Coordinates of C-alpha atoms and ligand atoms in Angstrom, one line a residue:
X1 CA -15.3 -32.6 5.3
X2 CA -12.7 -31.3 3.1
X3 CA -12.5 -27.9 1.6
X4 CA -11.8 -27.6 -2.2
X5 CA -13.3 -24.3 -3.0
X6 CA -12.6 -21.1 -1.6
X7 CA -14.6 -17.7 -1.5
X8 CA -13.1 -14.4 0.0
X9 CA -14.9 -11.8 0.6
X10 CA -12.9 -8.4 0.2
X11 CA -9.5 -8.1 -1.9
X12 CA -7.7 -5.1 0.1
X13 CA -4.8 -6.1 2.0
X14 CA -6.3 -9.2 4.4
X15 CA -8.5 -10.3 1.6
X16 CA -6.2 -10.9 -1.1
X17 CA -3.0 -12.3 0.8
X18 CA -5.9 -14.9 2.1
X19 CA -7.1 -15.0 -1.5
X20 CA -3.3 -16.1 -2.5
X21 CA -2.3 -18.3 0.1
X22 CA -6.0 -20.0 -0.8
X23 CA -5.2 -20.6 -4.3
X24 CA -1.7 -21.5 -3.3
X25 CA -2.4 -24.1 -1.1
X26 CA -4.4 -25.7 -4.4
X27 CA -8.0 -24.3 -3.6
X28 CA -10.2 -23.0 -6.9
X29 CA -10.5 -19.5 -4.9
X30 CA -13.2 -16.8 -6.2
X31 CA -12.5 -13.1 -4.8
X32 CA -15.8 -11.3 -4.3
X33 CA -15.6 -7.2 -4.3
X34 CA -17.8 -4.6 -4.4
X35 CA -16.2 -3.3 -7.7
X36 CA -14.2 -4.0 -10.7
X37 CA -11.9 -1.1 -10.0
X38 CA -11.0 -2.6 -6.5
X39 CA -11.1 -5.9 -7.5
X40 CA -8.4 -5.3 -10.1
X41 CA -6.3 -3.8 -7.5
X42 CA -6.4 -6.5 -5.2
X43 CA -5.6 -8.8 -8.2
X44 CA -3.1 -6.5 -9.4
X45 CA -1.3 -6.7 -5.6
X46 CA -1.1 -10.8 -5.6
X47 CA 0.4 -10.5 -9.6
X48 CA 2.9 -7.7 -7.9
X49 CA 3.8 -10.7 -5.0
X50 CA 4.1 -13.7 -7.2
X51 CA 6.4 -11.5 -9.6
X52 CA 8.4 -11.0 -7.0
X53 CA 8.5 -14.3 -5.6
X54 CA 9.6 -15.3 -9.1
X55 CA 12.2 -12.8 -9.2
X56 CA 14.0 -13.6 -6.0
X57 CA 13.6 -17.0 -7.1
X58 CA 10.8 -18.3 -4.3
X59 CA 8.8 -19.7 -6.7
X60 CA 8.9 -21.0 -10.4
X61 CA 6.7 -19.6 -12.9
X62 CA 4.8 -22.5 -13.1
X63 CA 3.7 -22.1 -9.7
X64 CA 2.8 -18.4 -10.1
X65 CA 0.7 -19.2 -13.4
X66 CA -0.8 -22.1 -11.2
X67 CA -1.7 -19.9 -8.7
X68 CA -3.5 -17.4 -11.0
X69 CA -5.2 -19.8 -12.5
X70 CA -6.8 -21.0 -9.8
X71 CA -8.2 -17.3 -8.6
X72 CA -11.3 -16.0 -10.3
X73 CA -12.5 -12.2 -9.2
X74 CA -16.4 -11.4 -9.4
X75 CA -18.6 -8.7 -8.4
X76 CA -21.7 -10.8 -7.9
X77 CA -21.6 -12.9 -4.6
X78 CA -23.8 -15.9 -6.4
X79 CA -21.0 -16.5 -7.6
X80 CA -19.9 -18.2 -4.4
X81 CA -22.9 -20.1 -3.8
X82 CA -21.1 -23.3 -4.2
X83 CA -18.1 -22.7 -1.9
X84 CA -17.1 -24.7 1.1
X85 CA -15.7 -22.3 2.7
X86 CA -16.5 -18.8 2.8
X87 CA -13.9 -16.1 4.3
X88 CA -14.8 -12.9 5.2
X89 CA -12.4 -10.1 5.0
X90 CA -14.5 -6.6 4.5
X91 CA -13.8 -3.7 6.7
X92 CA -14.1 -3.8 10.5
X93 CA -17.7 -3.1 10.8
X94 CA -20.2 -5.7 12.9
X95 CA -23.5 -4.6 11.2
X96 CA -21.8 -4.8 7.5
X97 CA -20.1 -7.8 8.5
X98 CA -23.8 -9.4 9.9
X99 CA -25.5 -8.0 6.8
X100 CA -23.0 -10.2 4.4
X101 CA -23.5 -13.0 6.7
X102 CA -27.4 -13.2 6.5
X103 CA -27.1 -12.4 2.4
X104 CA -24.2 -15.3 2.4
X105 CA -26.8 -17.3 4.2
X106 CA -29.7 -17.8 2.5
X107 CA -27.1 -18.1 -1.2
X108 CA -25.5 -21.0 0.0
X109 CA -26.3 -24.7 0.4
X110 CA -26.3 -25.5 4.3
X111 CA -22.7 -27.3 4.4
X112 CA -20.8 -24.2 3.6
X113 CA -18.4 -23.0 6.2
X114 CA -18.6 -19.3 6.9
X115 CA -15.4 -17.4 8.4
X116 CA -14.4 -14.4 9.3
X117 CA -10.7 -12.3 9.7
X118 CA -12.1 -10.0 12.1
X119 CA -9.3 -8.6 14.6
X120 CA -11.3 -7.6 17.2
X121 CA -15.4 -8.1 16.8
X122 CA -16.9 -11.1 18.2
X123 CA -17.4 -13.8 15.9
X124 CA -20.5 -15.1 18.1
X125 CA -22.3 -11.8 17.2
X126 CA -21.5 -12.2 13.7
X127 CA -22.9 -16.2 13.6
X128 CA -26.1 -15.3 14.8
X129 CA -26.9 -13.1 11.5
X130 CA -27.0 -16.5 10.2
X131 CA -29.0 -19.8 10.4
X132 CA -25.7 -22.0 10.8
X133 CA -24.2 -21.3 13.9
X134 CA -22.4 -24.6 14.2
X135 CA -20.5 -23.9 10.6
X136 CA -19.2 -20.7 11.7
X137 CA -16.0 -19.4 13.2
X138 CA -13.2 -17.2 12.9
X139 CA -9.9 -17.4 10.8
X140 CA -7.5 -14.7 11.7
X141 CA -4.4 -13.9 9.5
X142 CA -1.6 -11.6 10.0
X143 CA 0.0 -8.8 7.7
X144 CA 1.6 -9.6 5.7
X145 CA -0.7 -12.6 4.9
X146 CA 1.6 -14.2 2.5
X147 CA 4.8 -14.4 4.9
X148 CA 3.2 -14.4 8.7
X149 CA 3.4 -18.4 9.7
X150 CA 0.3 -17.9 11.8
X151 CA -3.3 -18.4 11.9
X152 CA -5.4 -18.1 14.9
X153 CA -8.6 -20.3 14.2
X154 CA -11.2 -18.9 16.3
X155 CA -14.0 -21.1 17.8
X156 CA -17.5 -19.9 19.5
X157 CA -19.5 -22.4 22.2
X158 CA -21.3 -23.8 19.6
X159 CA -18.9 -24.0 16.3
X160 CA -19.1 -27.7 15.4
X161 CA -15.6 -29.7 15.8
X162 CA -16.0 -31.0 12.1
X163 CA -15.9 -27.4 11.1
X164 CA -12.7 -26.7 13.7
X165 CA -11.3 -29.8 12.2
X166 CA -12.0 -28.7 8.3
X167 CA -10.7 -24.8 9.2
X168 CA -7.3 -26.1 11.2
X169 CA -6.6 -28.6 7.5
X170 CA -7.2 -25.4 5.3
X171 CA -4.8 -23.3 7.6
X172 CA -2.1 -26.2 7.5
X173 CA -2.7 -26.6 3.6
X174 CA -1.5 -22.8 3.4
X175 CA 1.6 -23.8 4.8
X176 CA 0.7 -21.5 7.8
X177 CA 0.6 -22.8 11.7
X178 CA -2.8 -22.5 13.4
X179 CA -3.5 -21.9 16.8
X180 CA -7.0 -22.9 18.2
X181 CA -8.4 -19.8 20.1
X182 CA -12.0 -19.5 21.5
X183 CA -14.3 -16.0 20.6
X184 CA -12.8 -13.5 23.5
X185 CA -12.5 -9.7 22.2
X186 CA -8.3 -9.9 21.2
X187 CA -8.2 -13.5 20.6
X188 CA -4.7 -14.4 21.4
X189 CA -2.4 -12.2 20.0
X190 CA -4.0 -9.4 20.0
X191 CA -4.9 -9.4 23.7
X192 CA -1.1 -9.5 24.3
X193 CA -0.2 -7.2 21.2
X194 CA -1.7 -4.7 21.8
X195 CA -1.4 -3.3 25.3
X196 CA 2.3 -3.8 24.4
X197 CA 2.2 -1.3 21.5
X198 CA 0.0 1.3 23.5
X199 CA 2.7 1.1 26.6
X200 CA 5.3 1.7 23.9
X201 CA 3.5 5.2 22.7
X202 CA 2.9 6.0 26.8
X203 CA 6.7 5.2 27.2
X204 CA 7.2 7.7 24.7
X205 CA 5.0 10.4 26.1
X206 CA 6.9 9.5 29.5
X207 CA 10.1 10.2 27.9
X208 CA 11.9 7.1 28.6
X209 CA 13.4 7.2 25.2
X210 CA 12.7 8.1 21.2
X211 CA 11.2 6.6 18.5
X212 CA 13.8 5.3 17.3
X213 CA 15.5 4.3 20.6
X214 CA 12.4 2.3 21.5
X215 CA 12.5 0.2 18.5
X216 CA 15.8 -0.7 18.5
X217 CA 15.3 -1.5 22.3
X218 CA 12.8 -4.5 21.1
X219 CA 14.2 -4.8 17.9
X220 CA 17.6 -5.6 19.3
X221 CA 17.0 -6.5 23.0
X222 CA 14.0 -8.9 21.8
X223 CA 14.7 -10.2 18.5
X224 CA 11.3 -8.9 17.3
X225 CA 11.4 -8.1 13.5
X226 CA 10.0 -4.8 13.7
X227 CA 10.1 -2.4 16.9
X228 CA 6.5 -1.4 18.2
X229 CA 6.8 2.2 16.0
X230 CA 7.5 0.7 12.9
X231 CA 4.9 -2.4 13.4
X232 CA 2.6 1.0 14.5
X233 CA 3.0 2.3 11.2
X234 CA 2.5 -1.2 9.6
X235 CA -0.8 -1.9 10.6
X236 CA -1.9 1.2 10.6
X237 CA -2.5 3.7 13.4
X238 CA -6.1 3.6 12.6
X239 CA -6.5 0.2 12.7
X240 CA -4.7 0.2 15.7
X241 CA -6.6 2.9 17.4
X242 CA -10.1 0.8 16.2
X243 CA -9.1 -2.3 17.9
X244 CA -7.9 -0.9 21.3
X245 CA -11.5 0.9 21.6
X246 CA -13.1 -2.5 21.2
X247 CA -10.8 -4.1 23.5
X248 CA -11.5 -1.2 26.2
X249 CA -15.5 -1.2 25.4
X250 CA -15.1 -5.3 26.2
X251 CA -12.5 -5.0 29.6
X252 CA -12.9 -1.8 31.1
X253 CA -8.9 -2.4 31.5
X254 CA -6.5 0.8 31.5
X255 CA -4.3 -1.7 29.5
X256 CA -6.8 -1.8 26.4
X257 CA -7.1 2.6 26.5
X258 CA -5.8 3.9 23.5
X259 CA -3.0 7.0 24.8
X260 CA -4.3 10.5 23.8
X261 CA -1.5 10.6 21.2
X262 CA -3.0 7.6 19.6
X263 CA -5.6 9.6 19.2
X264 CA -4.5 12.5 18.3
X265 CA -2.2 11.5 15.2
X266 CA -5.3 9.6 14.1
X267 CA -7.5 12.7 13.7
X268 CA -4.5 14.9 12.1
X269 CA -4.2 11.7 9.1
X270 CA -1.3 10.5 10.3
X271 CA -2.5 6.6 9.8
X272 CA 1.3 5.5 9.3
X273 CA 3.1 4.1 5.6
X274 CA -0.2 3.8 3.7
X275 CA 0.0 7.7 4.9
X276 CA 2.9 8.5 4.4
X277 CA 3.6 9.8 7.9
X278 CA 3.2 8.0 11.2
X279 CA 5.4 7.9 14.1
X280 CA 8.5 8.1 10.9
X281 CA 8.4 10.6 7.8
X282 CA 7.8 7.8 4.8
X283 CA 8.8 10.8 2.2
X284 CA 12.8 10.2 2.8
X285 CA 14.8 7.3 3.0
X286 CA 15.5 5.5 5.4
X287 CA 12.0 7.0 7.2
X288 CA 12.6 10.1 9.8
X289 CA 11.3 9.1 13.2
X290 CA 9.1 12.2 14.3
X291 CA 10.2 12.8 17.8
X292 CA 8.9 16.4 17.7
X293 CA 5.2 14.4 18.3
X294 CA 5.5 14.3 22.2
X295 CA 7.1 18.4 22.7
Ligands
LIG1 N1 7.4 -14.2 -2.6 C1 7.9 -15.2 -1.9 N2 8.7 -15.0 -0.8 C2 8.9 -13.7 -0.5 C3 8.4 -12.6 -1.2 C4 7.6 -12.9 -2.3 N3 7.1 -12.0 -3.1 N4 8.8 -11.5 -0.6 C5 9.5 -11.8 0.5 N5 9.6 -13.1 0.5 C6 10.4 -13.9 1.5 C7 11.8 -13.4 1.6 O1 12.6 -14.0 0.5 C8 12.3 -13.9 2.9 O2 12.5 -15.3 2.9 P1 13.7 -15.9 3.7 O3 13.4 -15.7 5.2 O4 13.7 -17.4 3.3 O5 14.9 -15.2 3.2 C9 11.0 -13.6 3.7 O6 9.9 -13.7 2.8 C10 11.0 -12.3 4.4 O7 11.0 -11.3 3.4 P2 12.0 -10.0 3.4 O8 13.4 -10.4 3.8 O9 11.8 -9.2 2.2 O10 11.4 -9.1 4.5 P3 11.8 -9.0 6.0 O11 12.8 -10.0 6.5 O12 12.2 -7.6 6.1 O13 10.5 -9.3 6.8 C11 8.2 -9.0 7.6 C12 9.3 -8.6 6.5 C13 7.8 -10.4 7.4 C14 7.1 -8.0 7.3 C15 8.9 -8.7 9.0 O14 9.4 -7.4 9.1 C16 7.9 -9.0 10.1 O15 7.7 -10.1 10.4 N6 7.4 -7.9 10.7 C17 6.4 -8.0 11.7 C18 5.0 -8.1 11.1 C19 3.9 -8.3 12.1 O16 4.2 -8.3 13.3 N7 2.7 -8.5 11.6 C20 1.6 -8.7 12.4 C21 0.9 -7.5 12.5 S1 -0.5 -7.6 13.6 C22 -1.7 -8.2 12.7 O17 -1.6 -8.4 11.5 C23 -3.0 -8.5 13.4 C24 -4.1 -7.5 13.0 O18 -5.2 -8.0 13.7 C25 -3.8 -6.1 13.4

């Protein structure tokens, strides 16, 4: 089976980098959101990413008006009744997420593909809100969706290999690399993520070195892009905080317990960039690393 059009359920950050990298990849893509208001935002962020692409000279201008003409935004999910593939990226909620699944499922003829970008939740819980259990599995990007190579492609016991098949050709169409993963709380990389970047806030608390000592340390000693503080801030310490409780509900591992501090800076606001104020002060350039936060 071979996918050709493209729905996508949510245009915040997830939704519309999958959204672009659909209609990049030469799908017709339709972007489903619960309102105009957010819909033009998410639109308005993929325009901001193909300007820019232009500008630093990633992409003609061609391309980008190929790309935009291949995305359509709506507010009323019929409008993705005839879509082989259906990707969901809405917040990280089980019941909201089975609720769109069982609406989704009785729109759309019984070939349709349904996925969804969940993190953390399990996908199998989320295919039984449906009747197609074998046309259902989980597609897992990375932020930023545009740039991250990866895609972990997420099947249950009983996710047909035609679909696997189908779902591994989209993810190489987007010029991303797919990994085949099976439906275990984490997935890959977050099972190895993120007990990394909760022993990086208890190595602060322990005092074995600052914020920004601790970055550089896997910055510079590991070659990773970003050290754990800054990816913290990233993602989101929200986000963050959400996935480590479902990873602790599912293990009952010490690894998976979110650190007090995680905690507590998610109570007080301080969610990281889209904040203004994580584990760094966004205010002032370059950011401030808050060190005060363990005294
Ligand atoms: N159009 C086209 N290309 C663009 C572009 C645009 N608008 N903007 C940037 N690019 C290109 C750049 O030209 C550059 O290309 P090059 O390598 O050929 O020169 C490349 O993309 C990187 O862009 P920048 O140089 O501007 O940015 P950085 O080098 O600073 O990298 C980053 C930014 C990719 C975000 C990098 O810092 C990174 O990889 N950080 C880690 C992110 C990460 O770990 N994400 C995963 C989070 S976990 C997650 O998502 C899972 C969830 O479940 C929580």
């Amino acid at each position: 089976m071979k996918i050709r059009t493209v729905g996508v359920i949510g245009s915040g950050l997830m939704g519309s980098g999958i959204a672009q990298v659909s209609a990049q990849a030469g799908h017709r893509t339709m972007i489903l959101e619960v309102s105009r208001e957010l819909l033009d935002k998410g639109m308005q962020r993929i325009e901001g990413f193909l300007r820019a692409g232009v500008e630093k000279e990633k992409l003609t201008a061609e391309t980008r008006d190929r790309i935009l003409s291949l995305l359509k935004g709506t507010t009323d999910i019929k409008d993705l009744a005839d879509c082989d593939l259906i990707l969901e990226a809405i917040t990280e909620n089980l019941q909201a997420k089975r609720d769109l699944f069982a609406k989704l499922d009785r729109l759309c003829g019984p070939s349709t593909i349904f996925a969804s970008n969940t993190s953390s939740l399990s996908i199998t819980e989320m295919m039984t809100a449906t009747s197609r259990p074998s046309r259902f599995l989980g597609l897992h990007f990375f932020n930023p969706v545009p740039l991250m190579k990866l895609v972990e492609v997420i099947r249950t016991i009983v996710t047909a290999e035609e679909v696997e098949a189908a779902a591994l050709e989209f993810v190489r169409a987007t010029g991303k690399t797919p990994i085949r993963t099976s439906d275990r709380t984490g997935f890959i990389v977050n099972r190895l993520l993120v007990p990394y970047i909760l022993d990086s806030i208890r190595a602060l608390e322990n005092g074995v070195g600052t914020i920004e000592e601790i970055d550089a340390g896997m910055r510079l000693g590991c070659g990773h892009p970003m050290g754990p503080f800054t990816l913290l801030d990233f993602v989101g310490l929200d986000t963050t905080y959400y996935i480590a409780g479902i990873m602790f509900d599912e293990f009952k591992e010490a690894r998976f317990a979110p650190p007090p501090l995680l905690k507590r800076m998610v109570l007080a606001g301080m969610l990281g960039r889209k904040t203004g104020k994580g584990f760094y002060d966004y205010s002032q350039s370059p950011p401030v690393p808050l060190n005060h936060l363990t005294a």
